[in-house]
């Protein structure tokens, strides 16, 4: 799972001072550990259920359960994550997608359709030196040779993502219900209905608050969790000293052996409840991009781990002398004088933990979309630090969470589903990490097998216990994961088939050159931005447009906005610009590259950056001594990395100025209605007095660059500037995707029903790219895939 902090991720974590790491460690409490630290609310009640509670209800069983909890906390969060996984990162990013991204780049496992060799030249593509060995090369050849293995790997990553989305439903339900159960311990609420109503009110408020952006109150998250940890630490110490100091001996693993010898299969089934003590651990790895490995280790090792161990130890000491209090073990173990303060802070901590998981769900969905595996949704960035809000997903999560809460009304049943979902994510992460050890790190297969085998034996025990509880609520996590998994894979499959159709039906460059510079039509003033997923070639929608409407813009730019398997693409490497046809055609290609964690078009100045990048390309091409020699070569393929950011800082050939135009209110501008409709989206209009004040960005050639410039280059640049002044139009395909008549029944159901349903009910590409409706031209096209 991935969470967001209220600070920007460190640029160079290795050079961060100890003071900086301490500050990040403090901030991590409210972002990373909210879910993990609230587990004491429900671990023991979920462990002592069924036959274990009826037949092995004694002090020895309590001691054995605590020993299991202690070693689970030690082996999984402390050893697996802190010592191993935090060392595996993708340019400072962690999580399942980071491991998959590393594998995709080092072994070319990516199934993204429009990848290019130029993407491998990105500075963040391979930050580490090559560590290829005979073993790693063998694994790479196997994966690269068999596409089915790459598909299976993607399905594993998507299943982990689907489980994380399912946790976005289950975590708020179990956390809020468990924190509210304290009211039953005090008999302030006598019926389950009253408790359920109060929990639902809090859940509705939690989801309704998402749209305002949690960064505004995020500064309160860390103090809440720290106060909660200190509270449970002192309560744990009190219970150990007051009830049973001998509980400290249960740290010995001998108590685990004794526990299983007595309880047998009943003790094995109880492992599903024990595992709830480490739910939320995945956040330590997933949040590596927002903190540092040092800060994560400091926070867990020096506060979170000891506080949780002491709390579980104290709770076990209390239960060993009060066996009848197991159903509400945490609140029953809280001394009466501090009950209400602890209840309030427990409720706040549960809300903080739930909030972090909801934000993680938004983030994982955005990353799935970047991989082409999730339908387009509206992503609202509520702060510059990466906080986001997805309205559709938020309300779906709320409805599902309320349904789970009302339907089960029992934290034990919800805990069975929650534990299974978290266990599946950890199980898949362990497998991906083993592949990283061999493929990326270049270590021996023996070391990877030792890591995988050891952890899979431990995690397999918990997973088998969780699977045995499928009839008692565990099926919910599988159903939720199946629904989200099916939607993601259907979207991925349909998108790949659609791209394949585009690739096989793209316009021949020979046909385009045969039309001549005028394309056989009237070239009207303005810029036409033709959006397509193709990184090479001319899309079919362009030929479909010009054959039906005999007019097109004087300057044509084929725009491809795509994701690459890196977390972030530097702004100066974002634009890849080239020429599609000879200079008189005024046709260019611009590939805009984003990482899977980048905010697309975050600066709101896409048009201006695009124009400056094309202008820089024209100048660079003119200065290339070999340009005339390469003129006869293939035009569609010569690309250059250019950035408007770099252009502004250097000697730019364009001057950028803001001008203001005034129109009387209610009076039409002197521009024609056509040009008004093609007006740049970045013009700002606002009322002042009785006039409409319009701010526009205008380009011009610098005098210094104009003096020594060839006439053809100056003419091309002036055409570009003039076209920008005339207006910009966006041309996009409005496609209808259908399966061929010869397709199998399953493919027809997938494309004609599943994929079509998702396309009709998701955001259109124009909304995803923030394209103004007034400047949009849609070209209808039927895809038979």
XYZ file of C-alpha atoms in Angstrom:
785
model
C 0.000 0.000 0.000
C 1.099 3.522 -0.565
C 0.416 6.551 1.541
C 1.216 10.222 1.195
C 2.986 12.503 3.589
C 2.646 16.228 3.898
C 6.174 16.800 2.693
C 7.901 16.448 -0.628
C 10.018 13.302 -1.041
C 13.721 13.881 -0.442
C 15.712 14.453 -3.599
C 18.817 12.608 -2.416
C 18.038 10.433 0.602
C 21.639 9.237 0.954
C 22.808 12.780 1.714
C 20.029 13.578 4.184
C 21.314 14.572 7.628
C 20.359 12.804 10.836
C 18.206 15.774 11.770
C 16.375 15.478 8.461
C 15.855 11.743 8.989
C 14.501 12.369 12.493
C 11.999 14.884 11.116
C 10.895 12.381 8.461
C 10.690 9.652 11.109
C 8.356 11.880 13.146
C 6.157 12.584 10.127
C 6.026 8.896 9.206
C 4.028 7.996 12.328
C 0.837 9.559 11.042
C 1.289 8.325 7.484
C 2.889 4.890 7.639
C 1.989 3.360 10.994
C -1.640 4.309 11.627
C -2.970 0.955 10.415
C -0.269 -1.185 12.059
C -0.519 0.580 15.431
C -4.277 0.112 15.804
C -4.053 -3.692 15.482
C -4.091 -4.259 19.297
C -7.760 -3.275 19.192
C -8.788 -6.546 17.551
C -5.952 -9.131 17.453
C -6.756 -11.205 20.571
C -10.557 -11.330 19.985
C -9.934 -12.524 16.405
C -7.439 -15.143 17.579
C -9.487 -16.736 20.385
C -12.525 -17.813 18.389
C -14.176 -21.123 17.644
C -12.794 -24.270 19.257
C -9.672 -22.499 20.519
C -11.850 -20.290 22.717
C -14.081 -23.147 23.869
C -11.578 -25.969 24.418
C -8.235 -24.216 25.115
C -9.358 -21.304 27.227
C -6.439 -21.171 29.679
C -3.311 -19.270 30.667
C -0.961 -21.481 28.642
C -2.903 -20.741 25.452
C -2.694 -16.990 26.111
C 1.067 -17.279 26.625
C 1.395 -19.245 23.384
C -0.622 -16.693 21.391
C 1.522 -13.841 22.707
C 4.685 -15.719 21.727
C 3.277 -16.144 18.212
C 2.468 -12.419 18.026
C 5.966 -11.468 19.243
C 7.784 -13.617 16.682
C 5.413 -12.559 13.910
C 6.251 -8.909 14.630
C 9.942 -9.795 14.717
C 10.184 -11.947 11.587
C 7.944 -10.051 9.158
C 8.151 -6.275 9.846
C 11.555 -6.227 11.547
C 13.562 -8.755 9.543
C 11.801 -9.060 6.176
C 10.866 -5.437 5.598
C 13.418 -3.402 7.544
C 16.466 -5.522 6.710
C 15.696 -6.693 3.164
C 12.842 -4.983 1.339
C 13.804 -1.421 2.264
C 17.019 -1.990 0.303
C 15.052 -2.764 -2.867
C 13.779 0.490 -4.319
C 13.083 2.013 -7.692
C 14.906 5.347 -7.631
C 13.819 5.817 -4.027
C 10.295 4.435 -4.556
C 8.962 1.334 -2.815
C 6.002 -0.988 -3.070
C 4.778 -3.734 -5.382
C 4.806 -1.443 -8.415
C 8.396 -0.416 -7.673
C 9.529 -4.059 -7.709
C 7.590 -4.676 -10.923
C 9.065 -1.543 -12.489
C 12.588 -2.697 -11.654
C 11.933 -6.069 -13.231
C 10.388 -4.494 -16.333
C 13.430 -2.333 -16.966
C 16.109 -4.913 -16.258
C 14.446 -7.822 -18.046
C 12.113 -6.004 -20.468
C 8.997 -7.507 -18.944
C 6.754 -4.504 -19.521
C 3.536 -5.059 -21.465
C 3.031 -1.348 -22.099
C 2.459 -1.252 -25.866
C 4.149 1.990 -26.992
C 7.589 1.673 -25.432
C 10.648 2.904 -27.352
C 14.397 2.488 -27.189
C 14.619 6.213 -26.379
C 12.874 5.534 -23.066
C 15.909 3.554 -21.917
C 17.985 6.738 -22.139
C 16.036 8.403 -19.334
C 18.297 9.258 -16.414
C 16.024 7.387 -13.983
C 15.688 4.302 -16.196
C 18.839 2.617 -14.915
C 20.322 4.434 -11.982
C 22.331 1.450 -10.829
C 25.212 -0.183 -12.675
C 24.565 -3.380 -14.545
C 24.917 -6.465 -12.344
C 24.209 -9.095 -14.976
C 25.379 -12.606 -14.214
C 24.908 -15.890 -16.026
C 21.950 -16.675 -13.766
C 20.240 -13.305 -14.181
C 20.769 -13.379 -17.956
C 19.181 -16.832 -18.084
C 16.122 -15.608 -16.175
C 15.839 -12.583 -18.445
C 15.900 -14.740 -21.575
C 13.186 -16.987 -20.173
C 10.846 -14.085 -19.397
C 11.592 -12.225 -22.617
C 11.025 -15.355 -24.700
C 7.700 -16.388 -23.183
C 5.018 -13.709 -23.255
C 2.713 -15.822 -21.091
C 5.168 -15.585 -18.205
C 5.135 -11.796 -18.512
C 1.334 -11.877 -18.509
C 1.317 -14.076 -15.380
C 3.705 -11.644 -13.683
C 1.420 -8.732 -14.542
C -1.573 -10.656 -13.208
C 0.272 -11.222 -9.919
C 0.966 -7.488 -9.607
C -2.642 -6.663 -10.464
C -3.931 -9.180 -7.924
C -1.801 -7.497 -5.255
C -3.197 -4.139 -6.364
C -6.743 -5.532 -6.217
C -6.118 -6.761 -2.663
C -4.865 -3.287 -1.681
C -8.049 -1.758 -3.114
C -10.026 -4.318 -1.125
C -8.175 -3.193 2.002
C -9.508 0.284 1.310
C -12.945 -1.227 1.992
C -12.075 -3.518 4.903
C -9.675 -1.370 6.953
C -12.093 1.482 7.771
C -14.781 -1.040 8.672
C -12.714 -3.102 11.116
C -10.796 -0.135 12.595
C -13.828 2.035 13.325
C -15.953 -0.859 14.589
C -13.152 -2.018 16.899
C -12.577 1.457 18.323
C -16.322 1.914 18.909
C -16.564 -1.392 20.776
C -15.201 0.385 23.857
C -18.633 1.910 24.379
C -20.065 -1.562 24.886
C -17.435 -2.264 27.536
C -18.720 0.717 29.539
C -22.356 -0.181 28.773
C -22.889 3.310 27.369
C -24.249 1.559 24.293
C -26.267 -1.536 25.119
C -27.230 -2.793 21.652
C -25.283 -3.663 18.517
C -27.635 -1.466 16.480
C -26.607 1.686 18.307
C -22.926 0.810 17.917
C -23.440 0.089 14.229
C -25.254 3.389 13.663
C -22.461 5.382 15.312
C -19.782 3.521 13.304
C -21.650 4.208 10.043
C -21.923 7.919 10.867
C -18.149 8.099 11.416
C -17.470 6.180 8.188
C -19.721 8.446 6.119
C -17.972 11.479 7.597
C -14.569 9.951 6.855
C -15.304 9.439 3.163
C -17.205 12.721 2.796
C -14.151 14.566 4.096
C -11.847 13.218 1.384
C -12.655 15.871 -1.236
C -11.280 18.715 0.896
C -7.780 17.227 0.920
C -6.309 15.530 3.971
C -3.074 17.520 3.802
C -4.815 20.334 5.683
C -5.040 18.226 8.824
C -2.163 15.837 8.115
C 0.043 17.706 10.568
C -2.219 16.317 13.334
C -1.793 12.694 12.256
C 1.699 12.110 13.672
C 0.922 13.496 17.183
C -2.247 11.374 17.353
C -0.400 8.155 16.539
C 2.521 9.018 18.838
C 0.152 9.735 21.736
C -1.628 6.474 20.965
C 1.664 4.528 21.014
C 2.780 6.075 24.288
C -0.656 5.368 25.789
C -0.651 1.688 24.882
C 2.984 1.444 26.057
C 2.140 2.604 29.595
C -1.055 0.532 29.665
C 1.028 -2.481 28.678
C 3.580 -1.854 31.420
C 0.785 -1.431 33.966
C -0.869 -4.712 32.987
C 2.406 -6.641 33.038
C 3.302 -5.438 36.530
C -0.224 -5.579 37.950
C -1.525 -8.835 36.510
C 1.204 -11.300 35.517
C 4.927 -10.378 35.221
C 5.678 -13.973 34.186
C 4.353 -13.140 30.713
C 7.864 -11.973 29.814
C 8.955 -15.632 29.667
C 6.548 -16.163 26.753
C 9.040 -14.439 24.454
C 10.708 -17.838 24.227
C 9.681 -19.744 21.063
C 9.301 -22.860 23.246
C 5.849 -21.538 24.146
C 4.892 -21.709 20.464
C 5.864 -25.380 20.304
C 3.941 -26.082 23.492
C 0.928 -24.131 22.110
C 0.689 -26.184 18.913
C 1.323 -29.448 20.780
C -1.744 -28.796 22.920
C -4.081 -27.048 20.488
C -3.210 -28.843 17.245
C -5.404 -27.861 14.298
C -7.340 -25.339 16.391
C -4.095 -23.485 17.102
C -3.181 -23.617 13.417
C -6.486 -21.971 12.460
C -5.860 -19.228 15.042
C -2.835 -18.037 13.010
C -5.262 -16.025 10.875
C -6.028 -13.845 13.895
C -2.353 -13.673 14.954
C -1.442 -12.325 11.523
C -3.663 -9.273 12.096
C -0.889 -7.998 14.384
C 1.220 -7.132 11.306
C -1.463 -5.834 8.937
C -0.304 -2.479 7.623
C 3.345 -3.548 7.520
C 3.434 -3.199 3.727
C 3.134 0.569 4.205
C 6.721 0.710 5.494
C 7.962 -0.379 2.070
C 5.370 1.375 -0.074
C 6.093 4.769 1.503
C 9.791 4.665 0.820
C 9.381 7.361 -1.835
C 7.958 9.856 0.657
C 10.416 9.151 3.430
C 13.793 7.395 3.609
C 14.815 3.913 4.635
C 16.693 5.384 7.624
C 13.646 7.329 8.863
C 11.350 4.300 8.445
C 13.803 2.115 10.376
C 14.233 4.687 13.149
C 10.480 5.097 13.688
C 9.738 1.376 13.738
C 12.732 0.089 15.696
C 12.761 2.728 18.439
C 9.070 3.385 19.056
C 6.553 1.343 17.066
C 8.071 -2.107 17.667
C 8.706 -1.781 21.430
C 5.318 -0.125 22.053
C 3.440 -2.862 20.208
C 5.403 -5.667 21.907
C 4.782 -4.210 25.383
C 1.086 -3.629 24.617
C 0.521 -7.200 23.392
C 2.498 -8.498 26.361
C 0.400 -6.449 28.780
C -2.847 -7.477 27.119
C -1.792 -11.131 27.374
C -0.867 -10.659 31.052
C -4.339 -9.230 31.712
C -6.118 -12.013 29.794
C -4.161 -14.740 31.576
C -5.952 -13.683 34.780
C -9.215 -12.519 33.172
C -10.076 -15.159 30.585
C -13.681 -13.994 30.332
C -12.622 -10.601 28.947
C -11.275 -11.918 25.627
C -14.193 -10.653 23.423
C -13.297 -7.045 24.316
C -9.750 -7.593 25.481
C -8.197 -4.192 24.768
C -10.749 -1.930 26.435
C -11.198 -4.380 29.309
C -7.459 -4.130 30.026
C -7.525 -0.308 30.161
C -7.623 1.020 33.775
C -10.886 2.838 34.560
C -9.336 6.288 35.331
C -7.849 6.589 31.828
C -10.570 4.790 29.879
C -12.201 7.810 28.217
C -8.957 9.530 27.122
C -7.768 6.215 25.677
C -11.134 5.682 23.940
C -10.943 9.114 22.284
C -7.345 8.668 21.121
C -8.125 5.111 19.914
C -10.996 6.412 17.801
C -8.810 9.163 16.342
C -5.997 6.678 15.648
C -8.458 4.357 13.871
C -9.618 7.261 11.702
C -5.999 8.174 10.892
C -5.209 4.585 9.932
C -8.332 4.354 7.779
C -7.545 7.669 6.130
C -4.075 6.478 5.150
C -5.463 3.291 3.590
C -8.063 5.241 1.584
C -5.314 7.510 0.243
C -3.279 4.400 -0.581
C -6.210 3.091 -2.618
C -6.331 6.305 -4.654
C -2.609 6.056 -5.288
C -2.615 2.403 -6.347
C -5.474 3.062 -8.775
C -3.524 5.912 -10.358
C -0.531 3.625 -10.776
C -2.710 0.901 -12.312
C -4.026 3.464 -14.779
C -0.452 4.442 -15.658
C 0.188 0.784 -16.509
C -2.895 0.782 -18.742
C -4.747 -1.504 -16.335
C -7.517 0.668 -14.952
C -10.305 2.669 -16.634
C -9.818 6.426 -16.803
C -11.011 8.204 -13.667
C -10.898 11.806 -12.558
C -7.856 12.404 -10.376
C -8.022 15.594 -8.306
C -4.672 16.646 -6.844
C -5.448 18.397 -3.591
C -1.888 19.541 -2.895
C 1.479 19.896 -4.611
C 2.900 17.116 -2.427
C 0.979 14.351 -4.197
C -2.250 14.135 -2.196
C -5.028 13.047 -4.492
C -8.734 12.398 -4.515
C -10.694 10.247 -6.970
C -14.429 11.016 -6.621
C -15.789 7.873 -8.285
C -13.565 5.524 -6.298
C -14.230 7.382 -3.048
C -17.994 6.870 -3.234
C -17.644 3.251 -4.400
C -15.379 2.564 -1.420
C -17.863 4.243 0.932
C -20.799 2.170 -0.336
C -18.819 -1.077 -0.115
C -17.471 -0.225 3.363
C -20.961 0.515 4.677
C -22.260 -2.686 3.092
C -19.511 -4.736 4.777
C -20.051 -2.986 8.125
C -23.836 -3.395 8.109
C -23.752 -6.866 6.573
C -21.275 -8.458 9.016
C -21.557 -6.286 12.151
C -18.701 -8.363 13.562
C -15.013 -7.497 13.628
C -14.124 -11.200 13.667
C -15.695 -11.853 10.262
C -14.251 -8.654 8.796
C -10.866 -9.515 10.319
C -10.862 -12.869 8.514
C -11.276 -11.100 5.181
C -8.808 -8.351 6.070
C -6.093 -10.781 7.146
C -6.401 -12.831 3.964
C -6.098 -9.729 1.767
C -2.978 -8.474 3.576
C -1.439 -11.944 3.545
C -1.884 -12.251 -0.228
C -0.155 -8.906 -0.787
C 2.823 -9.972 1.365
C 2.983 -13.371 -0.334
C 3.220 -11.768 -3.786
C 5.716 -9.157 -2.570
C 8.003 -11.949 -1.327
C 7.929 -13.621 -4.754
C 8.678 -10.366 -6.593
C 11.528 -9.651 -4.173
C 13.060 -13.050 -4.925
C 13.003 -12.203 -8.647
C 14.634 -8.840 -7.909
C 17.424 -10.586 -5.986
C 18.294 -12.617 -9.087
C 17.377 -10.372 -12.019
C 18.188 -6.898 -10.662
C 20.774 -7.501 -7.949
C 22.477 -10.316 -9.856
C 22.715 -12.612 -6.816
C 22.722 -16.402 -6.918
C 19.594 -18.497 -7.286
C 20.471 -20.191 -3.997
C 20.226 -16.902 -2.093
C 16.901 -16.047 -3.770
C 15.562 -19.554 -3.091
C 16.648 -19.324 0.550
C 14.843 -15.983 0.934
C 11.734 -17.187 -0.903
C 11.577 -20.607 0.752
C 12.079 -19.340 4.300
C 9.466 -16.601 4.065
C 6.986 -18.673 2.077
C 7.094 -21.380 4.764
C 6.296 -18.760 7.419
C 3.795 -16.789 5.340
C 2.337 -19.986 3.882
C 1.343 -21.073 7.385
C -0.560 -17.843 7.927
C -2.053 -17.992 4.427
C -3.304 -21.560 4.897
C -4.912 -20.562 8.196
C -6.550 -17.558 6.546
C -7.860 -19.710 3.678
C -9.489 -22.067 6.188
C -11.647 -19.130 7.281
C -13.094 -18.516 3.834
C -16.622 -19.521 4.908
C -16.382 -17.215 7.959
C -15.950 -13.936 6.054
C -12.665 -14.610 4.258
C -14.515 -14.974 0.947
C -15.254 -11.238 0.957
C -11.658 -10.252 0.208
C -11.500 -12.754 -2.660
C -14.778 -11.483 -4.125
C -13.657 -7.854 -3.918
C -10.252 -8.712 -5.399
C -11.900 -10.731 -8.193
C -14.202 -7.844 -9.126
C -11.402 -5.274 -9.254
C -9.015 -7.746 -10.889
C -11.512 -8.595 -13.619
C -12.161 -4.917 -14.360
C -8.434 -4.169 -14.535
C -7.550 -7.093 -16.772
C -10.515 -6.550 -19.124
C -9.480 -2.915 -19.501
C -5.846 -3.907 -20.092
C -6.809 -6.562 -22.651
C -9.201 -4.270 -24.526
C -6.682 -1.405 -24.547
C -3.961 -3.665 -25.959
C -6.269 -4.956 -28.692
C -7.268 -1.402 -29.561
C -3.605 -0.353 -29.742
C -2.851 -3.352 -31.951
C -5.628 -2.239 -34.323
C -4.162 1.284 -34.429
C -0.707 -0.117 -35.095
C -1.839 -2.264 -38.027
C -4.059 0.430 -39.529
C -1.786 3.457 -39.285
C -1.401 5.625 -42.361
C 1.459 4.841 -44.690
C 4.091 7.574 -44.806
C 4.357 6.945 -48.555
C 0.663 7.760 -48.944
C 1.084 10.934 -46.902
C 4.094 12.107 -48.922
C 2.181 11.424 -52.119
C -0.416 14.022 -51.135
C 2.180 16.787 -51.110
C 2.666 19.605 -48.565
C -0.976 20.688 -48.893
C -2.148 17.106 -48.189
C -4.542 17.602 -51.085
C -6.769 19.759 -48.895
C -7.059 23.330 -47.665
C -4.635 24.149 -44.822
C -6.375 26.629 -42.515
C -4.601 28.789 -39.885
C -4.023 27.244 -36.473
C -2.454 24.218 -34.824
C -4.086 20.812 -34.841
C -2.999 18.545 -31.984
C -3.862 15.002 -33.037
C -3.896 12.734 -29.985
C -3.045 9.079 -30.390
C -1.431 6.255 -28.447
C 0.923 5.570 -31.356
C 4.547 6.538 -30.762
C 5.331 6.080 -34.465
C 3.305 6.461 -37.625
C 0.197 8.474 -38.437
C -3.020 7.283 -36.749
C -6.027 6.201 -38.778
C -8.185 8.963 -37.289
C -6.117 11.560 -39.193
C -6.735 9.994 -42.609
C -10.363 9.425 -41.664
C -10.690 13.138 -40.875
C -8.965 14.557 -43.964
C -10.819 12.213 -46.344
C -14.180 13.370 -44.993
C -13.477 17.042 -44.327
C -11.193 18.631 -46.967
C -9.473 21.044 -44.574
C -6.957 20.849 -41.794
C -4.694 23.134 -39.776
C -1.496 24.609 -41.158
C 0.580 23.045 -38.394
C -0.110 19.454 -37.341
C 1.350 17.904 -34.199
C 0.791 14.223 -33.458
C 0.767 13.983 -29.667
C 1.330 10.759 -27.764
C 0.990 10.958 -23.979
C 2.360 7.765 -22.501
C 3.670 6.232 -19.287
C 7.109 4.700 -18.888
C 8.159 2.149 -16.232
C 9.935 4.661 -13.995
C 8.444 6.511 -11.004
C 9.289 10.007 -12.244
C 10.439 11.583 -15.513
C 12.456 14.775 -15.123
C 10.774 17.836 -16.701
C 13.766 18.372 -18.988
C 13.350 14.833 -20.367
C 9.575 14.828 -20.711
C 9.172 16.014 -24.329
C 10.451 13.873 -27.186
C 10.047 15.899 -30.398
C 10.523 14.912 -34.030
C 9.358 15.540 -37.576
C 6.872 13.328 -39.402
C 7.288 14.677 -42.940
C 9.621 17.099 -44.779
C 9.683 20.704 -43.593
C 7.055 22.122 -46.015
C 4.433 19.785 -44.537
C 4.682 21.445 -41.083
C 3.927 18.118 -39.400
C 5.603 17.175 -36.118
C 5.439 14.476 -33.494
C 5.606 15.103 -29.752
C 5.786 12.239 -27.292
C 5.076 13.322 -23.719
C 6.442 10.858 -21.174
C 5.307 10.483 -17.574
C 6.376 8.140 -14.793
C 3.843 6.018 -12.963
C 3.865 8.466 -10.027
C 3.995 11.721 -11.977
C 1.152 14.227 -11.996
C 0.176 14.713 -15.617
C 0.090 18.320 -16.851
C 0.633 19.556 -13.337
C 1.815 23.029 -14.349
C -1.196 23.885 -16.516
C 1.038 25.157 -19.327
C 1.130 22.219 -21.699
C 0.482 24.147 -24.933
C 3.230 26.681 -24.321
C 5.766 24.008 -23.388
C 4.854 22.071 -26.509
C 5.339 25.104 -28.795
C 8.678 25.989 -27.214
C 9.898 22.412 -27.546
C 8.998 22.281 -31.230
C 10.721 25.633 -31.802
C 13.840 24.342 -30.082
C 13.730 21.225 -32.260
C 13.521 23.336 -35.420
C 16.557 25.348 -34.342
C 18.509 22.272 -33.296
C 17.751 20.488 -36.557
C 18.910 23.495 -38.563
C 22.202 23.513 -36.678
C 22.820 19.841 -37.347
C 25.380 19.554 -40.122
C 24.064 16.137 -41.069
C 20.451 17.197 -41.358
C 20.651 17.590 -45.117
C 22.168 14.133 -45.440
C 19.472 12.577 -43.322
C 16.713 14.404 -45.157
C 16.244 11.454 -47.461
C 16.019 9.018 -44.566
C 12.897 8.057 -42.673
C 11.391 11.140 -41.094
C 9.241 9.285 -38.627
C 11.855 8.088 -36.200
C 14.284 10.970 -35.760
C 13.386 12.231 -32.306
C 15.137 14.599 -29.914
C 14.681 15.146 -26.186
C 13.794 18.791 -25.694
C 12.428 20.774 -22.799
C 10.853 24.166 -22.518
C 12.307 24.355 -19.002
C 15.827 24.138 -20.383
C 14.915 26.457 -23.199
C 13.768 29.249 -20.909
C 16.937 29.107 -18.865
C 19.229 29.129 -21.897
C 19.298 31.417 -24.919
C 15.834 30.740 -26.187
C 14.943 31.630 -29.754
C 11.430 32.567 -28.627
C 10.349 35.439 -26.467
C 7.405 34.773 -24.185
C 5.180 37.658 -23.148
C 1.776 38.101 -21.600
C -0.592 40.543 -23.250
C -3.974 41.756 -22.102
C -6.921 42.379 -24.379
C -10.112 44.229 -23.438
C -13.559 43.571 -24.809
C -16.649 45.462 -23.770
C -18.998 43.271 -21.807
C -21.525 41.648 -24.071
C -19.669 42.666 -27.251
C -18.158 40.039 -29.532
C -14.415 40.106 -30.140
C -13.054 41.005 -33.534
C -11.943 37.434 -33.963
C -14.111 35.144 -36.026
C -16.192 32.621 -34.203
C -13.988 29.839 -35.591
C -10.848 31.316 -34.128
C -12.648 31.978 -30.870
C -13.513 28.317 -30.675
C -9.861 27.440 -31.243
C -8.664 29.855 -28.577
C -5.945 28.529 -26.292
C -7.190 26.941 -23.100
C -4.587 28.906 -21.187
C -6.121 32.297 -21.917
C -7.426 33.758 -18.676
C -10.576 35.882 -18.653
C -11.959 37.866 -15.788
C -14.201 40.875 -15.255
C -12.846 44.315 -14.489
C -15.149 47.287 -14.536
C -17.407 47.033 -17.570
C -14.897 45.128 -19.623
C -13.684 41.567 -19.991
C -9.964 41.450 -19.428
C -8.234 38.585 -21.263
C -4.657 37.516 -20.580
C -2.821 35.608 -23.296
C 0.654 34.213 -23.767
C 2.323 35.330 -27.019
C 5.498 34.152 -28.657
C 7.978 36.046 -30.789
C 11.459 35.552 -32.224
C 14.374 37.085 -30.352
C 16.336 39.623 -32.369
C 19.647 37.899 -31.711
C 18.401 34.553 -33.000
C 16.643 36.150 -35.955
C 19.790 37.825 -37.322
C 21.840 34.699 -38.016
C 18.939 32.448 -38.922
C 18.345 30.879 -42.294
C 15.329 32.099 -44.162
C 13.627 28.691 -44.243
C 14.089 28.259 -40.496
C 12.759 31.739 -39.767
C 9.785 31.069 -42.024
C 9.020 27.793 -40.265
C 9.236 29.398 -36.848
C 7.023 32.279 -37.914
C 4.480 29.783 -39.259
C 4.558 28.038 -35.902
C 4.064 31.285 -33.986
C 1.328 32.431 -36.344
C -0.478 29.126 -36.017
C -0.344 29.388 -32.238
C -1.822 32.878 -32.396
C -4.634 31.636 -34.652
C -5.628 29.025 -32.118
C -5.204 25.431 -31.080
C -7.615 22.588 -31.718
C -7.494 19.104 -30.210
C -8.345 16.183 -32.471
C -9.149 12.903 -30.712
C -10.695 9.635 -31.752
C -14.173 8.755 -30.556
C -13.837 5.028 -30.992
C -16.278 2.155 -30.840
C -14.525 -1.129 -30.095
C -16.160 -4.374 -31.189
C -14.967 -7.951 -31.465
C -14.682 -9.485 -34.916
C -17.411 -11.880 -36.013
C -14.833 -14.668 -36.165
C -13.785 -14.116 -32.545
C -14.398 -16.698 -29.841
C -17.384 -16.449 -27.519
C -15.180 -15.441 -24.563
C -13.492 -12.674 -26.537
C -16.858 -11.331 -27.705
C -18.112 -11.227 -24.129
C -14.922 -9.548 -22.955
C -14.853 -6.867 -25.660
C -18.510 -6.292 -26.532
C -19.825 -6.408 -22.963
C -16.999 -5.970 -20.432
C -14.705 -3.524 -22.209
C -17.575 -1.577 -23.780
C -19.259 -1.203 -20.386
C -16.050 0.137 -18.819
C -15.480 2.580 -21.709
C -19.011 3.940 -21.496
C -18.841 4.453 -17.744
C -15.333 5.870 -17.356
C -13.968 9.350 -18.018
C -13.268 10.195 -21.642
C -9.706 10.926 -22.780
C -10.573 14.602 -23.246
C -11.471 14.844 -19.552
C -8.338 12.948 -18.546
C -6.152 15.417 -20.464
C -8.137 18.472 -19.298
C -8.997 19.429 -22.865
C -11.615 22.209 -23.151
C -14.783 21.049 -24.852
C -14.923 24.167 -27.038
C -11.561 23.285 -28.645
C -12.225 19.565 -29.082
C -12.813 17.788 -32.405
C -13.785 14.136 -32.106
C -13.399 11.718 -35.021
C -15.604 8.656 -34.929
C -14.019 5.326 -35.794
C -15.078 1.697 -35.356
C -12.418 -0.744 -34.163
C -12.877 -4.415 -34.999
C -10.372 -6.184 -32.771
